[in-house]
Tab-separated table of C-alpha atoms and ligand atoms in Angstrom:
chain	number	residue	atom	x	y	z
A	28	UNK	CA	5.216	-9.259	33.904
A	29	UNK	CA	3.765	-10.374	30.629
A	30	UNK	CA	4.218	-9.722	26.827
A	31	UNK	CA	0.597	-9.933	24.881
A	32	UNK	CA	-0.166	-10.453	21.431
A	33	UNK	CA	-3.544	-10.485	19.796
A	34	UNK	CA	-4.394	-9.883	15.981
A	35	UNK	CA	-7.198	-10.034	13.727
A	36	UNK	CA	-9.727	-8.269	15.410
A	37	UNK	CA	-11.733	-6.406	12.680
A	38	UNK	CA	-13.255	-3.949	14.550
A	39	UNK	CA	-16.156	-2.536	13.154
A	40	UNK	CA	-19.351	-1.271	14.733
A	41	UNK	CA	-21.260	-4.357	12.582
A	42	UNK	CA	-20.204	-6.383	15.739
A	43	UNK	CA	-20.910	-4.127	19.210
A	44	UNK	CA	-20.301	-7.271	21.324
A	45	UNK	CA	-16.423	-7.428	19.987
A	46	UNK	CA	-15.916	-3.765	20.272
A	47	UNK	CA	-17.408	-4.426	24.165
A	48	UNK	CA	-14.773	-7.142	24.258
A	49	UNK	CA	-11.985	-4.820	23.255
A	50	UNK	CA	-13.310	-2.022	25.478
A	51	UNK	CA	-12.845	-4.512	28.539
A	52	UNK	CA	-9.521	-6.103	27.554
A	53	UNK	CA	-8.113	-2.861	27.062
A	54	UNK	CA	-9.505	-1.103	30.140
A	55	UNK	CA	-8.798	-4.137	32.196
A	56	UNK	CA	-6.025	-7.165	32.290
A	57	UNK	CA	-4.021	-5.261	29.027
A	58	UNK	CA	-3.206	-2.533	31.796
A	59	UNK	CA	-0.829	-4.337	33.696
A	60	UNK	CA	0.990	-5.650	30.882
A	61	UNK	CA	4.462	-4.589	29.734
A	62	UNK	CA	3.870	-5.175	26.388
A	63	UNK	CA	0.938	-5.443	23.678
A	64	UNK	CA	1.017	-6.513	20.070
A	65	UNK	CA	-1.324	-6.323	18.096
A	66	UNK	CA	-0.294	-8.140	14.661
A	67	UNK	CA	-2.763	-6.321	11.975
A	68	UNK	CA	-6.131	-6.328	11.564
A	69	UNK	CA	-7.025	-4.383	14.261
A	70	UNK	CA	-9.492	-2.641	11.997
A	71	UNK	CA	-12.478	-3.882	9.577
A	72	UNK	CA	-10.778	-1.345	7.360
A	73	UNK	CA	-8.513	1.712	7.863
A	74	UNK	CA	-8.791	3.970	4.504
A	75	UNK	CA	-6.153	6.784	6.182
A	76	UNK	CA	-5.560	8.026	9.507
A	77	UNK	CA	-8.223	11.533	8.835
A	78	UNK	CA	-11.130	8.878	8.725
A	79	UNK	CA	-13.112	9.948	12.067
A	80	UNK	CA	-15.939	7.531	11.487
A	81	UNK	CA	-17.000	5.355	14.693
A	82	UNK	CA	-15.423	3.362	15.832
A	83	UNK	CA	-12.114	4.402	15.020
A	84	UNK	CA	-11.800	7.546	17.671
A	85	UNK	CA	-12.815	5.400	20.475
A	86	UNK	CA	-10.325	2.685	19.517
A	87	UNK	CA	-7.721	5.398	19.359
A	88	UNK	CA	-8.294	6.642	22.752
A	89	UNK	CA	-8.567	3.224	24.049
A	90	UNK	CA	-4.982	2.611	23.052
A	91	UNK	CA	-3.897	6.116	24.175
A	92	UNK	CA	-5.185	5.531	27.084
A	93	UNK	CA	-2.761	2.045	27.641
A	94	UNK	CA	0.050	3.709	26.757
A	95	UNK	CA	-0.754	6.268	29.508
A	96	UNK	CA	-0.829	3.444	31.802
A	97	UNK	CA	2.744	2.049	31.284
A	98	UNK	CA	1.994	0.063	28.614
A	99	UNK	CA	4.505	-0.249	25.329
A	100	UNK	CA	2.026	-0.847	22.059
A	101	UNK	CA	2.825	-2.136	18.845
A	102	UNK	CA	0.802	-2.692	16.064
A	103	UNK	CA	1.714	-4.153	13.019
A	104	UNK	CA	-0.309	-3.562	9.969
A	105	UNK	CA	-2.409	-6.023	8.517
A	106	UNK	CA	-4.214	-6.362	5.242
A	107	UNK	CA	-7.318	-4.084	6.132
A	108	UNK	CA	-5.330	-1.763	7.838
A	109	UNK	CA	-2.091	-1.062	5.929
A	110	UNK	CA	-2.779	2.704	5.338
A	111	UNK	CA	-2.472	3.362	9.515
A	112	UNK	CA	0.463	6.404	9.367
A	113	UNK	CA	1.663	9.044	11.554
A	114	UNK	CA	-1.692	10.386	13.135
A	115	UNK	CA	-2.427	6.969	14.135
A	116	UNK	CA	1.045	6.610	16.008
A	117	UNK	CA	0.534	10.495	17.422
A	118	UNK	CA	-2.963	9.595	18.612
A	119	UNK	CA	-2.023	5.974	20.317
A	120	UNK	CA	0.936	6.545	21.425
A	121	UNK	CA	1.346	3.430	19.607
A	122	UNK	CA	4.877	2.304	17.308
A	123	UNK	CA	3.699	0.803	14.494
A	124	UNK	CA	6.008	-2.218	13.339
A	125	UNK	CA	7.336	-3.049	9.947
A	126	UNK	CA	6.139	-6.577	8.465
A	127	UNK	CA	8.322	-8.879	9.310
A	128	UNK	CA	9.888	-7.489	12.806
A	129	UNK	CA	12.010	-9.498	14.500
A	130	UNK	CA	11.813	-8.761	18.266
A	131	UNK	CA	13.493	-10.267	21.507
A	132	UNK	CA	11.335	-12.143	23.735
A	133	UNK	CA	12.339	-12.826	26.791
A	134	UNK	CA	15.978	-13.634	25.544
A	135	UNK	CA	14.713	-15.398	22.250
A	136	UNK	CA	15.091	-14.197	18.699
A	137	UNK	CA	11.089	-14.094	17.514
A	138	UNK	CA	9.400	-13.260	13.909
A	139	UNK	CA	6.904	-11.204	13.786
A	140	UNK	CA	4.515	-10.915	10.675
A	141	UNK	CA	0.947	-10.628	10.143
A	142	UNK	CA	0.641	-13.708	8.160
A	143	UNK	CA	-0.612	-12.671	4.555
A	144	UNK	CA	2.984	-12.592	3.481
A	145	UNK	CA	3.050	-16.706	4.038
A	146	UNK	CA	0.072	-17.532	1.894
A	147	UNK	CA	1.911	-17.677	-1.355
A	148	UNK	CA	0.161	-20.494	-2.598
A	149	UNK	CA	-2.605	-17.517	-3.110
A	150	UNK	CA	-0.977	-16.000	-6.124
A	151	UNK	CA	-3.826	-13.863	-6.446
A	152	UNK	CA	-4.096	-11.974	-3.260
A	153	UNK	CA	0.089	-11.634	-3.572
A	154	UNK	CA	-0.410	-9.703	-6.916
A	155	UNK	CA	-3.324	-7.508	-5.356
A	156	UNK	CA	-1.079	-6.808	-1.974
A	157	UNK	CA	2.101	-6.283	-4.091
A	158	UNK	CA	-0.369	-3.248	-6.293
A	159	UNK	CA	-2.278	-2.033	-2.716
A	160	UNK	CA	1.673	-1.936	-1.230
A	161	UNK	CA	2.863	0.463	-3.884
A	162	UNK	CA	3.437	3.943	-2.040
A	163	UNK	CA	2.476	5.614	-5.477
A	164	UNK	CA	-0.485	3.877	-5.314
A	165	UNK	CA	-1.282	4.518	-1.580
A	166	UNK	CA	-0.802	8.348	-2.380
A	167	UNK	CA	-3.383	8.672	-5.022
A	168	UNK	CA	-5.562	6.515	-2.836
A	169	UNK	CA	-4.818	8.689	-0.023
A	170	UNK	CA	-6.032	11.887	-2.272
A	171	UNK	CA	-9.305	10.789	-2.952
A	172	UNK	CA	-12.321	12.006	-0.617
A	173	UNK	CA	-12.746	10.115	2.316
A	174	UNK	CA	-16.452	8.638	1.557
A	175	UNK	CA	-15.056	7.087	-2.068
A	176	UNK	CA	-12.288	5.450	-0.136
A	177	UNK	CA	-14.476	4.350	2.549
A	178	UNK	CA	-16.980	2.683	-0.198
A	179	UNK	CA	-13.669	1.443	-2.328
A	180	UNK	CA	-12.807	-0.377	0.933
A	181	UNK	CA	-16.085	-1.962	1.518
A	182	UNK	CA	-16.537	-3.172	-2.323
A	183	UNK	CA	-13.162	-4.812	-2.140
A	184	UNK	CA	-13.920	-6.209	1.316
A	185	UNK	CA	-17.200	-8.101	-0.384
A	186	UNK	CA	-15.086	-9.166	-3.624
A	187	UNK	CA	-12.553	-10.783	-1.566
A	188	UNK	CA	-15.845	-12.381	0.569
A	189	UNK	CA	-16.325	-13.531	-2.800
A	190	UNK	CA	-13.490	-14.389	-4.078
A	191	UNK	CA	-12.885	-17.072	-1.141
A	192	UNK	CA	-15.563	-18.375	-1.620
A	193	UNK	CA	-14.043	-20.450	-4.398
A	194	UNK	CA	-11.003	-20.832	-3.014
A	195	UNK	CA	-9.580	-24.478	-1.092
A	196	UNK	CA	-8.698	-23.877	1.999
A	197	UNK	CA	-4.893	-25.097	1.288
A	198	UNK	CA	-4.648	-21.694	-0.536
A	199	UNK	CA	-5.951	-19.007	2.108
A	200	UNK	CA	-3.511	-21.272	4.396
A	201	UNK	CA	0.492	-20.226	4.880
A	202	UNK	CA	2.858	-22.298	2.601
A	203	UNK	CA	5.527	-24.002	4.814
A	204	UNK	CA	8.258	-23.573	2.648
A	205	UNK	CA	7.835	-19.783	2.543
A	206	UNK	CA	7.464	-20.289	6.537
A	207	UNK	CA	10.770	-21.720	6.360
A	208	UNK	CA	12.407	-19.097	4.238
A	209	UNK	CA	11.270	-16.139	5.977
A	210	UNK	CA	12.289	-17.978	9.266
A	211	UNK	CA	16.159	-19.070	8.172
A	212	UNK	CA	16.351	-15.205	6.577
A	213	UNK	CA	15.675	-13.888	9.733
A	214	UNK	CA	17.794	-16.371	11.559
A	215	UNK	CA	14.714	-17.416	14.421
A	216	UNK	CA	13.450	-21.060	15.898
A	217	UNK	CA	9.821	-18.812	16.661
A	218	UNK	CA	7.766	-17.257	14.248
A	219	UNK	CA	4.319	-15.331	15.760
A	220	UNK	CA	1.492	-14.259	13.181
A	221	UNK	CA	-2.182	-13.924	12.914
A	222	UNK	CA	-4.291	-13.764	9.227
A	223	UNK	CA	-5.397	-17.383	8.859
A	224	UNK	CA	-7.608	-17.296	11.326
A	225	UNK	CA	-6.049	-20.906	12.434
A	226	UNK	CA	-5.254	-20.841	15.944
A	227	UNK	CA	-2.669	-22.923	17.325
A	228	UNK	CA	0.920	-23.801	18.063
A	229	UNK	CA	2.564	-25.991	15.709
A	230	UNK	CA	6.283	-27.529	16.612
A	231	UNK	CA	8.449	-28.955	13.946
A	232	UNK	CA	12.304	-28.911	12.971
A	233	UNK	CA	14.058	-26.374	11.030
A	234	UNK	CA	17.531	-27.249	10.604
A	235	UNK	CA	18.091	-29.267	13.064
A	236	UNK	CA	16.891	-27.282	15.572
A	237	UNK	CA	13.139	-27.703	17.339
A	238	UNK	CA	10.862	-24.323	16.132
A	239	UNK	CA	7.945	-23.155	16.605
A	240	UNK	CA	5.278	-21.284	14.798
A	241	UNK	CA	2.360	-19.549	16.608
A	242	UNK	CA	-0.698	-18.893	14.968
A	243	UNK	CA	-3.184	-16.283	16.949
A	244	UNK	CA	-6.856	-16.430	16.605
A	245	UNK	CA	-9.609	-14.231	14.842
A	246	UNK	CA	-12.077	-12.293	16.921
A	247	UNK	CA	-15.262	-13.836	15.115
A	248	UNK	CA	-15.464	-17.249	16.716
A	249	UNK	CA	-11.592	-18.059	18.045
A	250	UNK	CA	-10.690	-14.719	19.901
A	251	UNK	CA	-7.792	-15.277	21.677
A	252	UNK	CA	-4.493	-13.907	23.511
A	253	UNK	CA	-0.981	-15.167	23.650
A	254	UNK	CA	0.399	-14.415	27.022
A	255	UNK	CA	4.252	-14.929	27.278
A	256	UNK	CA	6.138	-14.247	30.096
A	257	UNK	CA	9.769	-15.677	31.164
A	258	UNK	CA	8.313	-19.299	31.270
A	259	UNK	CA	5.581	-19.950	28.665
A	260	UNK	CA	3.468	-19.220	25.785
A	261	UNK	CA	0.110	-19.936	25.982
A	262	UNK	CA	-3.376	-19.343	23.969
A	263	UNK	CA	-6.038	-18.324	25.868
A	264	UNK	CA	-9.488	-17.651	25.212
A	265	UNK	CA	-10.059	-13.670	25.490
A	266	UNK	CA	-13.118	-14.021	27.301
A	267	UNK	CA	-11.269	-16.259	29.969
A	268	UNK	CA	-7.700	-14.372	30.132
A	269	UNK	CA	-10.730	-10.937	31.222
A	270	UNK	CA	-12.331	-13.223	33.744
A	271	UNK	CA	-9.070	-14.946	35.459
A	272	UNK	CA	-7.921	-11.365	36.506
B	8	LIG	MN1	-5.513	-10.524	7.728
């Protein structure tokens, strides 16, 4: 039996052929997993859980409809999608985690995050999160009518396009030293997470001990899975991990 974890998806009906993608993963190989996470960015952009706009109820039954089939799902929020609640968890069947989590898998101690909370060399985007995080803030967000939230969410989403524009890639990049800190508070050698869009496994030493830091891909150009089970972790392309069942 396997463990899954994807992130970064951005689903959005700008890009049918990813929703397609989505539609078979989760109607196919996800099935006969125990476990899926799904570390943030599931969504383009998630401005409360009474926003009924495609593609979001399809996603929703999609989801339902694994956790129907035996499945466990998790989803962590992400930075387009921090305002999932309640009615997304009712409507899944979903558990959404907390950012970090730490989890046990298969026997080992592992961090979960989405990754946003590592980039602190981008002292920008850390003020905006720490004003977007603010549950005052969410609330009055929250009370505003559903198209001005909508078009508040798609004007930030093309300021930040903007905004990186000018920024070195160092910056949109996790800082190791915060890496390192959120690892020793947490007490784990393994540290899962998604955001940068960098996929890959990196291996280095944290006190003394060999640790490992696993970065899952984005689904524009690098979609892929991690598939753990008792003996391995491994990246693999989505498109293959659908056609290898
Ligand atoms: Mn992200």
């Amino acid at each position: 039996m396997t463990t899954l974890f994807i992130s970064d998806l951005h689903l959005s009906t700008d890009r049918p052929e990813k929703l397609e993608l989505f539609r078979q993963f989760i109607s196919g190989p996800a099935k006969d997993a125990d476990k899926l996470y799904i570390l943030g960015d599931l969504f383009e952009y998630w401005v409360g859980d009474d926003d009924s706009t495609p593609p979001n109820p399809e996603i929703l039954s999609l989801l339902r409809s694994l956790s129907e089939a035996g499945a466990r799902v998790f989803v962590m929020h992400g930075n387009r999608d921090f305002l999932m609640g309640d009615k997304f968890e009712e409507a899944t069947g979903a558990t959404l985690l907390p950012d970090p989590s730490v989890v046990l898998l298969y026997g080992e101690k592992t961090l979960l995050m989405h990754g946003d909370l590592l980039c602190t060399n981008d002292t920008e985007y850390m003020k905006f999160r720490y004003i977007v995080r603010d549950p005052e803030w969410q609330k009055l967000f929250l009370e505003k009518p559903l198209q001005e939230r909508i078009a508040m969410a798609k004007q930030l989403r093309a300021a930040s396009k903007e905004a990186m524009k000018d920024k070195i890639p160092v910056i949109m990049d996790v800082e190791q030293e915060t890496v390192e800190q959120f690892m020793r508070t947490h007490h784990v050698h393994r540290l899962i997470h998604g955001h940068t869009h960098r996929p890959a496994i990196h291996h280095f030493e944290l006190d003394g001990q060999p640790t490992t830091r696993i970065v899952l891909g984005d689904w524009y150009q690098n979609e892929n899975i991690l598939v753990c089970n008792e003996n391995e972790q491994k990246l693999v392309p989505v498109q293959k991990f659908l056609t290898n069942q």
